Tab-separated table of C-alpha atoms and ligand atoms in Angstrom:
chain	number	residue	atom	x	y	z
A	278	UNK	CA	5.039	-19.910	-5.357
A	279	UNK	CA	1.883	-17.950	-5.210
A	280	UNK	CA	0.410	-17.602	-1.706
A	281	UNK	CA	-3.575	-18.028	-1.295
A	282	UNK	CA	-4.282	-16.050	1.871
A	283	UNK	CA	-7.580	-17.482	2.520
A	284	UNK	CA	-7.968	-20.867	2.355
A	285	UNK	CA	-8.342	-22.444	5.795
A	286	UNK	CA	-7.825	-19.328	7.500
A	287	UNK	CA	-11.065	-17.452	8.034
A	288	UNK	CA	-14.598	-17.210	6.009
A	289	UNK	CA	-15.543	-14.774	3.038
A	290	UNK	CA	-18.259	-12.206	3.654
A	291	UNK	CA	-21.583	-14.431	2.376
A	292	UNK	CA	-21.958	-13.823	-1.551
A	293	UNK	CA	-25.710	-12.254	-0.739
A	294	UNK	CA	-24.540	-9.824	2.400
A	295	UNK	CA	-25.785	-6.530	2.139
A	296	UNK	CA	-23.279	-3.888	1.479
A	297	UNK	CA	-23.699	-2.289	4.605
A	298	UNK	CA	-21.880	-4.462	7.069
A	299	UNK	CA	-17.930	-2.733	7.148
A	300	UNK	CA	-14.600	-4.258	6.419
A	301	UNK	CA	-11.438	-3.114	6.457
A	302	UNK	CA	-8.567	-4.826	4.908
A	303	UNK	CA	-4.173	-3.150	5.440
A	304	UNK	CA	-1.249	-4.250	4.509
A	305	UNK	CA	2.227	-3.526	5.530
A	306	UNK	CA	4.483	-4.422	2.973
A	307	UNK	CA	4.849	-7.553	0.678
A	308	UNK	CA	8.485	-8.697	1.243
A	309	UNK	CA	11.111	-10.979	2.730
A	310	UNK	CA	10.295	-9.340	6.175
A	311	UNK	CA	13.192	-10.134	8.440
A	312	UNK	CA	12.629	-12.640	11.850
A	313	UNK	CA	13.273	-9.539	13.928
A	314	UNK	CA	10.674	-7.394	12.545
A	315	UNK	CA	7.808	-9.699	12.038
A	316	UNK	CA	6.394	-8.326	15.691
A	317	UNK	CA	7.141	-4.923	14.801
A	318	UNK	CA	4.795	-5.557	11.759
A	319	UNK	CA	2.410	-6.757	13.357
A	320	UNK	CA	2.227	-4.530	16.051
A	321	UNK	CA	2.022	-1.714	13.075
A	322	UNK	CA	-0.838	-3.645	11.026
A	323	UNK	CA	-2.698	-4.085	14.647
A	324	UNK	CA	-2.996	-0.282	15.490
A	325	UNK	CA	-3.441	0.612	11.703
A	326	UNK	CA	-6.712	-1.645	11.699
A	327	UNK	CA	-7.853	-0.255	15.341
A	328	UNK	CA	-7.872	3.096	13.750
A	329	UNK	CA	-9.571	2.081	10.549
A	330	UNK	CA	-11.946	0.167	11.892
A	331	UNK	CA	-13.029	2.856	15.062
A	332	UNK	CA	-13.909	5.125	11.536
A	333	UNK	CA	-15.886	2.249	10.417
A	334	UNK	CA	-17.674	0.778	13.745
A	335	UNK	CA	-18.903	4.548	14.296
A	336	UNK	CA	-20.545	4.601	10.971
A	337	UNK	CA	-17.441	6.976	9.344
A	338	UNK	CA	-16.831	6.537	5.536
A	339	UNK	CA	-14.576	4.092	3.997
A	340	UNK	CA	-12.098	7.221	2.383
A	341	UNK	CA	-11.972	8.169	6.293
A	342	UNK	CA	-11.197	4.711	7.416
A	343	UNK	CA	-8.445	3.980	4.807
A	344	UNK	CA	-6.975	7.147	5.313
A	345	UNK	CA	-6.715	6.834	9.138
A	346	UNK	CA	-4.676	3.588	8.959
A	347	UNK	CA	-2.463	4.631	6.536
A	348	UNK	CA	-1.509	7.170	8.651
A	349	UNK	CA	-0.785	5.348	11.448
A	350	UNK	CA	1.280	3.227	9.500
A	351	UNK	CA	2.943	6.077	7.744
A	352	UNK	CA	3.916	7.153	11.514
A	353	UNK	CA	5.491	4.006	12.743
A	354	UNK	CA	9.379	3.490	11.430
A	355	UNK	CA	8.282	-0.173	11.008
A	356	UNK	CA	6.952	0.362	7.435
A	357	UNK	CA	8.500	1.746	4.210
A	358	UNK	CA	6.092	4.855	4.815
A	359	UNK	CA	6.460	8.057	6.357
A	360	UNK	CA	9.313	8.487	8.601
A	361	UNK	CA	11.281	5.779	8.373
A	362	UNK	CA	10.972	5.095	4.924
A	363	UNK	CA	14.018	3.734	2.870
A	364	UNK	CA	16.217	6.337	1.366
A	365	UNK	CA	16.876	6.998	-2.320
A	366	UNK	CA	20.824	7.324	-3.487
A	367	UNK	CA	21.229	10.874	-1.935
A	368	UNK	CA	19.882	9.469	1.494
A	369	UNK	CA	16.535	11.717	1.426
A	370	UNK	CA	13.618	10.306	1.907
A	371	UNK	CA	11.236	10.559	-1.172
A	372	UNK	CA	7.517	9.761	-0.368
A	373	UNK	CA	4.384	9.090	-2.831
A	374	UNK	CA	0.351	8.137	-1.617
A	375	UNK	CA	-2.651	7.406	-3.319
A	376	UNK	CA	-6.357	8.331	-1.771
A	377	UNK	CA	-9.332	7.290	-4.625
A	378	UNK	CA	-13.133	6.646	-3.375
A	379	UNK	CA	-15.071	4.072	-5.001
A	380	UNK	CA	-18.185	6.250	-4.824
A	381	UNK	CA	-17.458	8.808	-6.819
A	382	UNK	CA	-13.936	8.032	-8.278
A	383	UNK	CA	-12.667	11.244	-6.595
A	384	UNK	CA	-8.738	10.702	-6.077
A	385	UNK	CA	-5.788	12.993	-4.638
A	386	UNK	CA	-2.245	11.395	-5.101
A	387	UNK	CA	0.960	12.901	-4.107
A	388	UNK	CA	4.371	12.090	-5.738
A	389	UNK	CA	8.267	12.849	-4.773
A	390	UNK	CA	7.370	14.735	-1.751
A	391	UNK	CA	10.248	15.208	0.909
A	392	UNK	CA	8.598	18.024	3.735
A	393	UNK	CA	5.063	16.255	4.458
A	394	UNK	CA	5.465	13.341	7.058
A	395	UNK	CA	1.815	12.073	6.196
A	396	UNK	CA	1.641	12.279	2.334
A	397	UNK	CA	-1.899	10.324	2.504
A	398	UNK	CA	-3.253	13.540	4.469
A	399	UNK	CA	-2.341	15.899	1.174
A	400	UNK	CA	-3.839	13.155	-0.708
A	401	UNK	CA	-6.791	13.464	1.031
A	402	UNK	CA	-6.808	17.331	0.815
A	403	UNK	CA	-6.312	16.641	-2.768
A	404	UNK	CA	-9.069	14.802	-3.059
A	405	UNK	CA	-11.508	16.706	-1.272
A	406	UNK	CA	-10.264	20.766	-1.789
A	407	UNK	CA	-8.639	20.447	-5.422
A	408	UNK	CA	-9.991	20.188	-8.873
A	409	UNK	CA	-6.739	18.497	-9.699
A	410	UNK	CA	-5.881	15.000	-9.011
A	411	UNK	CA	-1.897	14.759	-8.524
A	412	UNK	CA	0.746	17.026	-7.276
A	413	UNK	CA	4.625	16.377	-7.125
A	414	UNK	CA	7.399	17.976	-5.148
A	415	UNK	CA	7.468	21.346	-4.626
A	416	UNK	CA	3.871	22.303	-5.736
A	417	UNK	CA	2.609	19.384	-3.993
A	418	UNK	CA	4.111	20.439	-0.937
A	419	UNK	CA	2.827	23.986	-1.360
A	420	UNK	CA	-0.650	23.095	-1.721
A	421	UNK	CA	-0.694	20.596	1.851
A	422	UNK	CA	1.382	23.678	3.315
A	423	UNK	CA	-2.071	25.860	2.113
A	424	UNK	CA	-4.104	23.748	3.147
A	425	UNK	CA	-3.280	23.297	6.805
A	426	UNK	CA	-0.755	20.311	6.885
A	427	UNK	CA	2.227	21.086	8.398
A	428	UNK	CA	5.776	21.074	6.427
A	429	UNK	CA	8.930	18.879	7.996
A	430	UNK	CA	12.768	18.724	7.288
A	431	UNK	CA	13.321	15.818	5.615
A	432	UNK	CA	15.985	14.584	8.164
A	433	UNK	CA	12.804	14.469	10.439
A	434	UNK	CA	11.722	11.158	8.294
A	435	UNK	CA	15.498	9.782	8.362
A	436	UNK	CA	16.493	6.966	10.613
A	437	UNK	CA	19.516	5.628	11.535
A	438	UNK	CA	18.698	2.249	10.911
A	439	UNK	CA	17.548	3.442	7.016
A	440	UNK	CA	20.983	5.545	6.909
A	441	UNK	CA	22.771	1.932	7.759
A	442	UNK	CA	20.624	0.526	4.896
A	443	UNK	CA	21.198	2.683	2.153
A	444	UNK	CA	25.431	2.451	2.837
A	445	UNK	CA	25.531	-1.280	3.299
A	446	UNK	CA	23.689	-1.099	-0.203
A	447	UNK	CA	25.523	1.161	-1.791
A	448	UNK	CA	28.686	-0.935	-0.810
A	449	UNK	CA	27.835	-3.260	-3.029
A	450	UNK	CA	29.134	-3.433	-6.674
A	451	UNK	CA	27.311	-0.898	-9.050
A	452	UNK	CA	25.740	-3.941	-10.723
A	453	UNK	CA	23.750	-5.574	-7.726
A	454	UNK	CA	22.498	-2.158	-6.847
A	455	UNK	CA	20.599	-1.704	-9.900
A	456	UNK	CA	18.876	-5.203	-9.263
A	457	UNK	CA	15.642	-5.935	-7.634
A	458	UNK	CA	15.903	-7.841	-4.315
A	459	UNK	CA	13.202	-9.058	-2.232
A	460	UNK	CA	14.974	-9.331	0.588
A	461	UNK	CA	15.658	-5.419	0.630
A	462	UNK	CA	12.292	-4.550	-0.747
A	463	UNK	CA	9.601	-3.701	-0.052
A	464	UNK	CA	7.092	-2.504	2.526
A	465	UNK	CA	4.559	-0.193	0.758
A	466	UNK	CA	1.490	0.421	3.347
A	467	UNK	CA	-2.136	0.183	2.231
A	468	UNK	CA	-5.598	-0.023	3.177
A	469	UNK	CA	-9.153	-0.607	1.844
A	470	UNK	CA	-12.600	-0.752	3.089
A	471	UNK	CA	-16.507	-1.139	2.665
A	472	UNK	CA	-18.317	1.205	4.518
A	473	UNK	CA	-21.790	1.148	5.991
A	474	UNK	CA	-23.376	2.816	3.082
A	475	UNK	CA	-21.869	0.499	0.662
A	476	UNK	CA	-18.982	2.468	-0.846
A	477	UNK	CA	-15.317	1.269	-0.735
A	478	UNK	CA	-12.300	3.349	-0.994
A	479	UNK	CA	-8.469	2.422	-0.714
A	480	UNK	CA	-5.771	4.609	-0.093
A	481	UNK	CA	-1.386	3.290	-0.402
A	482	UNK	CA	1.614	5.359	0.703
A	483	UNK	CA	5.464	4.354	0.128
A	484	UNK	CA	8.595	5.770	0.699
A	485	UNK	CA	9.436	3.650	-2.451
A	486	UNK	CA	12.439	1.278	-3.589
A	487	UNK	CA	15.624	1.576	-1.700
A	488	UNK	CA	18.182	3.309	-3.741
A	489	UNK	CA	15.906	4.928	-5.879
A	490	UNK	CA	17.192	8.054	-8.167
A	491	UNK	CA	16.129	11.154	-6.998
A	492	UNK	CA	12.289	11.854	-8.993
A	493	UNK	CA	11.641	8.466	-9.136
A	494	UNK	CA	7.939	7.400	-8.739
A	495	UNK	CA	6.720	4.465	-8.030
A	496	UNK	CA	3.448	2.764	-8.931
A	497	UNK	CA	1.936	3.592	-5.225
A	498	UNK	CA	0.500	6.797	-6.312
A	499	UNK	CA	-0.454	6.289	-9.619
A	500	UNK	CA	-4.273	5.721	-10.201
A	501	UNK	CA	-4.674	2.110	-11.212
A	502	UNK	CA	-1.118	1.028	-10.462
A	503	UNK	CA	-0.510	0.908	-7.029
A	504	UNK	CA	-4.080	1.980	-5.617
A	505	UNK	CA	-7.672	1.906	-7.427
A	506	UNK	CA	-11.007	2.107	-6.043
A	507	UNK	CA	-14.703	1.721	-7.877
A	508	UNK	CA	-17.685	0.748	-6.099
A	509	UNK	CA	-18.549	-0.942	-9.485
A	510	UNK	CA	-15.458	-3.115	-9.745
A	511	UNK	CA	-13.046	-3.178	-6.331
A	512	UNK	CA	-10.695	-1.326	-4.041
A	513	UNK	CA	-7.167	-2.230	-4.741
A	514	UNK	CA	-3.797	-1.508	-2.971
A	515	UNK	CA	-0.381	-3.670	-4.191
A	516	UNK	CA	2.620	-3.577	-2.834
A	517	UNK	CA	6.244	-4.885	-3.940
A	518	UNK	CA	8.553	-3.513	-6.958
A	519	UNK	CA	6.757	-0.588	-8.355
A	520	UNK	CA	8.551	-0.684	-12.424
A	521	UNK	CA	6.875	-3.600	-12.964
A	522	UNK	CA	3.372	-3.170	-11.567
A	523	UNK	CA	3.452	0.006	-13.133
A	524	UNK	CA	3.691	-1.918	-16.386
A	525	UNK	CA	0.463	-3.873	-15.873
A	526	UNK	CA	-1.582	-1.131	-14.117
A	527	UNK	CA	-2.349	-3.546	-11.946
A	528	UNK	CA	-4.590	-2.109	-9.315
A	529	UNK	CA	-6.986	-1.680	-12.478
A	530	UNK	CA	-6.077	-5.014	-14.441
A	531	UNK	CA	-7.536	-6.571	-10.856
A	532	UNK	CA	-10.617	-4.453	-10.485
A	533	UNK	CA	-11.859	-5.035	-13.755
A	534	UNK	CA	-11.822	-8.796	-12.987
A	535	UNK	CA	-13.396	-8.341	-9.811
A	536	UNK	CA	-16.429	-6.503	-12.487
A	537	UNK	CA	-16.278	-9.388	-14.945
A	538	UNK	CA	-17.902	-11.627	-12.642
A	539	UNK	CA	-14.612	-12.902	-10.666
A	540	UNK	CA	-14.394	-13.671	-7.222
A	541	UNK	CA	-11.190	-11.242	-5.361
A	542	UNK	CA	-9.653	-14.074	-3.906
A	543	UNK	CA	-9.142	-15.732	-7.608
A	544	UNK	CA	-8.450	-12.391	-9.095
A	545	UNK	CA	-5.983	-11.814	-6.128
A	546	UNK	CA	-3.980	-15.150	-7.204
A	547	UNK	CA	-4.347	-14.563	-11.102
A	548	UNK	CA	-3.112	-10.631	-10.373
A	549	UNK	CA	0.435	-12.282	-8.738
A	550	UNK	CA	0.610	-14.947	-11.682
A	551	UNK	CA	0.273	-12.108	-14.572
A	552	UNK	CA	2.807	-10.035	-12.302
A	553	UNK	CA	5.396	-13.024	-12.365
A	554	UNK	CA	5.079	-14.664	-15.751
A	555	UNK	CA	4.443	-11.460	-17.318
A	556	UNK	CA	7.280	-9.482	-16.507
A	557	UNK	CA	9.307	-10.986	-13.509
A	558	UNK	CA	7.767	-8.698	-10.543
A	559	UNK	CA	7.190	-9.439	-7.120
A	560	UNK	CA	4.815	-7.637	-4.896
A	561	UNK	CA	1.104	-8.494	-3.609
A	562	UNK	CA	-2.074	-7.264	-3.531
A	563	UNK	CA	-5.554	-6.691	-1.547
A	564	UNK	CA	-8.749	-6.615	-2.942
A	565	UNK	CA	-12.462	-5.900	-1.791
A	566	UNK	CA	-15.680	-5.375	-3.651
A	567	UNK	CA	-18.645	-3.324	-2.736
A	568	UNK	CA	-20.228	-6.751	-1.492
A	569	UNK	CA	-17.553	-7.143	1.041
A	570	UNK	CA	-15.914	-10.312	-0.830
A	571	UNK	CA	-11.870	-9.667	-0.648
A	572	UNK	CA	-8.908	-11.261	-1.257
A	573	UNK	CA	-5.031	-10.692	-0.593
A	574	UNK	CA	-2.068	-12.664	-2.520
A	575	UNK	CA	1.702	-11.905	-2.547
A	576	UNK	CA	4.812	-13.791	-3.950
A	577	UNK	CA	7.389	-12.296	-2.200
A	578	UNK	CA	8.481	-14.187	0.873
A	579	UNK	CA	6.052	-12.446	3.475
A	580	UNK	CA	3.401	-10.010	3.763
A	581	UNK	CA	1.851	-8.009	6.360
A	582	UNK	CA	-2.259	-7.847	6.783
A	583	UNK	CA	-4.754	-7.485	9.043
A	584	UNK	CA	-8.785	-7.864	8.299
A	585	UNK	CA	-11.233	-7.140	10.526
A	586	UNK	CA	-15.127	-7.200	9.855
A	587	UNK	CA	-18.220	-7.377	12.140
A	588	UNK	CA	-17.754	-11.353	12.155
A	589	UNK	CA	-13.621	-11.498	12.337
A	590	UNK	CA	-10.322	-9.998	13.185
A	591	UNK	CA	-7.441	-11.911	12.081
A	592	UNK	CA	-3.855	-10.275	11.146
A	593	UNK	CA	-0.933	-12.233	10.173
A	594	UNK	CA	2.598	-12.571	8.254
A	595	UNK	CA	2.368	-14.931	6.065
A	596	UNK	CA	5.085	-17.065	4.235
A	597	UNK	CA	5.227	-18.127	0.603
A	598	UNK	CA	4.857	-21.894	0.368
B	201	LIG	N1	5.646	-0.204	-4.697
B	201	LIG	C1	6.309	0.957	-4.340
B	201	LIG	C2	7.326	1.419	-5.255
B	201	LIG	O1	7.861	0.670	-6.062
B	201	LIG	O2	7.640	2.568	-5.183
C-alpha cells in the first residue's frame, strides 16, 4: 500500500555531503490523478522545479526557491492551488499557504483567503514584514493588499472545469458528499529545499478539499501540519486529506524523526503508515534535511514530484503498488 519513492529510482545525497550543494524537492498533489492529467502534472511539477531551482543554481535562498515554485504551481489550473483550485459548497474558491524557514523558524501562513491569486506571496510578506505569523480572510487580505500584492475577484480563480466538479459532486446523495474520496482529492502543491548556505525552507499552498464549508482550513497552512521547516530537524510539505493530518501534526511528527537520528526516506514511509493505521488518512509527504538526505511517500493512488540537485533531475507520477 505504501509507496517507497526511492528505491531503484535515483541515489540519496552522500550521508557526509556538505550542506552547501542545493536541492529542491515539489510536489503537485498526492491523489488518484486522472490518465488525462498526468502530462498536465507533469508539465506543472517541470516548470515549478525550473523556477526553484534557477533561485538555487544562482546562489538564492531556499525560502526564495520554495516560494518561486509554489507560485508557479499556484498559477497553473493543473493543481488544487491558486486559480483553479477546487471550490467549496458555495462554488468560491477558498485558498490557504504556508512559508516557514528552517534557519530561523520565521513563518507567514495565510488561511481562507478568496482575493489573493498567489497566497504563498502574502505568506512570504508575512514572514518577512509582520511580527505576526498567520492571517485569515479579510485581515489577511488587507495586509497583502498593504503590502503591495495585488487583490482579485474570486471568479478570477474559478474554472469551468472546477464549476463542473463541484455540481457533479454535489449531485450526489448528501451522504457520499461528506465522505473522503481519493479519487476527487487532492492536489495540494509544495516545495522544499537546501540552499547553498545550508538552510532549508518549505513552503505548501491549497485551494483545499472539494466541497469544503465555507471557513474551513485545512492542514496546508498550519505550522507543523501541512508545512514545517527546521534546519535542525527537516523541511516538510504533505499533501492529501487535511482533517486527518491535522490530527497528527504531521509535518512536525516527521521532522522530529528526521532529528532522532532517522533517515527521511524511512521517516517518509513510517509518516504514511501512522497516517493510515492511525486514523484512516490518505495523503503524502516530502522530506529533506539540512544534509540534503530526502524522502517522498504517498498512499493515495498517485503523486506528483520532481527533484532536482547538482547530480540529478528526475520528476515523475508515481502509482501505489
Ligand atoms: N491538504 C489540504 C487540505 O486538506 O486542505
Amino acid at each position: 500500500m505504501i509507496s517507497t519513492l526511492l528505491e531503484g529510482q535515483f541515489q540519496q545525497a552522500p550521508r557526509d555531503r556538505l550542506a552547501a550543494d542545493p536541492v529542491l524537492i515539489v510536489h503537485g498533489g498526492a491523489w488518484a490523478i486522472p490518465d488525462d492529467l498526468v502530462d498536465a502534472h507533469l508539465h506543472g511539477i517541470r516548470n515549478a522545479m525550473c523556477a526553484g531551482w534557477g533561485v538555487l543554481s544562482s546562489g538564492g535562498s531556499a525560502l526564495d526557491a520554495v516560494e518561486e515554485a509554489v507560485v508557479i504551481m499556484e498559477d497553473d489550473e493543473a493543481f488544487d492551488a491558486g486559480r483553479g483550485s477546487f471550490l467549496n459548497r458555495e462554488g468560491k474558491v477558498q485558498l490557504d499557504a504556508l512559508i516557514m524557514d528552517g534557519g530561523t523558524l520565521r513563518a507567514g501562513g495565510v488561511g481562507c483567503v478568496e482575493r489573493i491569486a498567489n497566497p504563498v506571496r502574502a505568506a512570504r510578506k508575512i514572514l518577512s514584514e509582520s511580527p505576526h505569523i498567520y492571517f485569515v480572510a479579510e485581515g489577511a487580505e488587507r495586509f497583502a493588499a498593504e503590502h503591495g500584492i495585488p487583490l482579485c475577484k474570486n471568479e478570477d480563480l474559478v474554472i469551468p472545469r472546477e464549476v463542473e466538479r463541484l455540481r457533479r459532486f454535489q449531485a450526489q446523495s448528501a451522504e457520499m458528499s461528506e465522505v473522503f474520496a481519493p479519487e476527487i482529492s487532492h492536489d495540494t502543491v509544495g516545495a522544499v529545499a537546501l540552499d547553498a548556505e545550508g538552510n532549508i525552507a518549505a513552503a505548501t499552498s491549497t485551494g483545499g478539499t472539494l466541497n469544503k464549508a465555507p471557513g474551513r482550513l485545512g492542514d496546508s497552512s498550519l505550522i507543523g501540519c501541512g508545512c514545517y521547516a527546521d534546519n535542525g530537524s527537516a523541511a516538510a510539505s504533505t499533501t492529501g486529506w487535511g482533517e486527518p493530518i491535522m490530527k497528527l501534526v504531521l509535518a512536525k511528527w516527521a521532522a522530529d524523526r528526521v532529528a532522532s537520528g532517522n533517515l527521511p526516506q524511512w521517516v517518509a514511509d513510517e509518516a504514511m503508515n501512522y497516517l493510515q493505521s492511525r486514523v484512516n488518512g490518505h495523503g503524502g509527504i516530502i522530506l529533506l534535511d539540512a544534509r540534503g538526505r530526502f524522502g517522498m511517500a504517498h498512499n493515495t493512488p498517485r503523486m506528483a514530484w520532481g527533484l532536482k540537485s547538482a547530480a540529478q533531475e528526475t520528476s515523475g507520477i508515481t502509482r501505489n503498488r
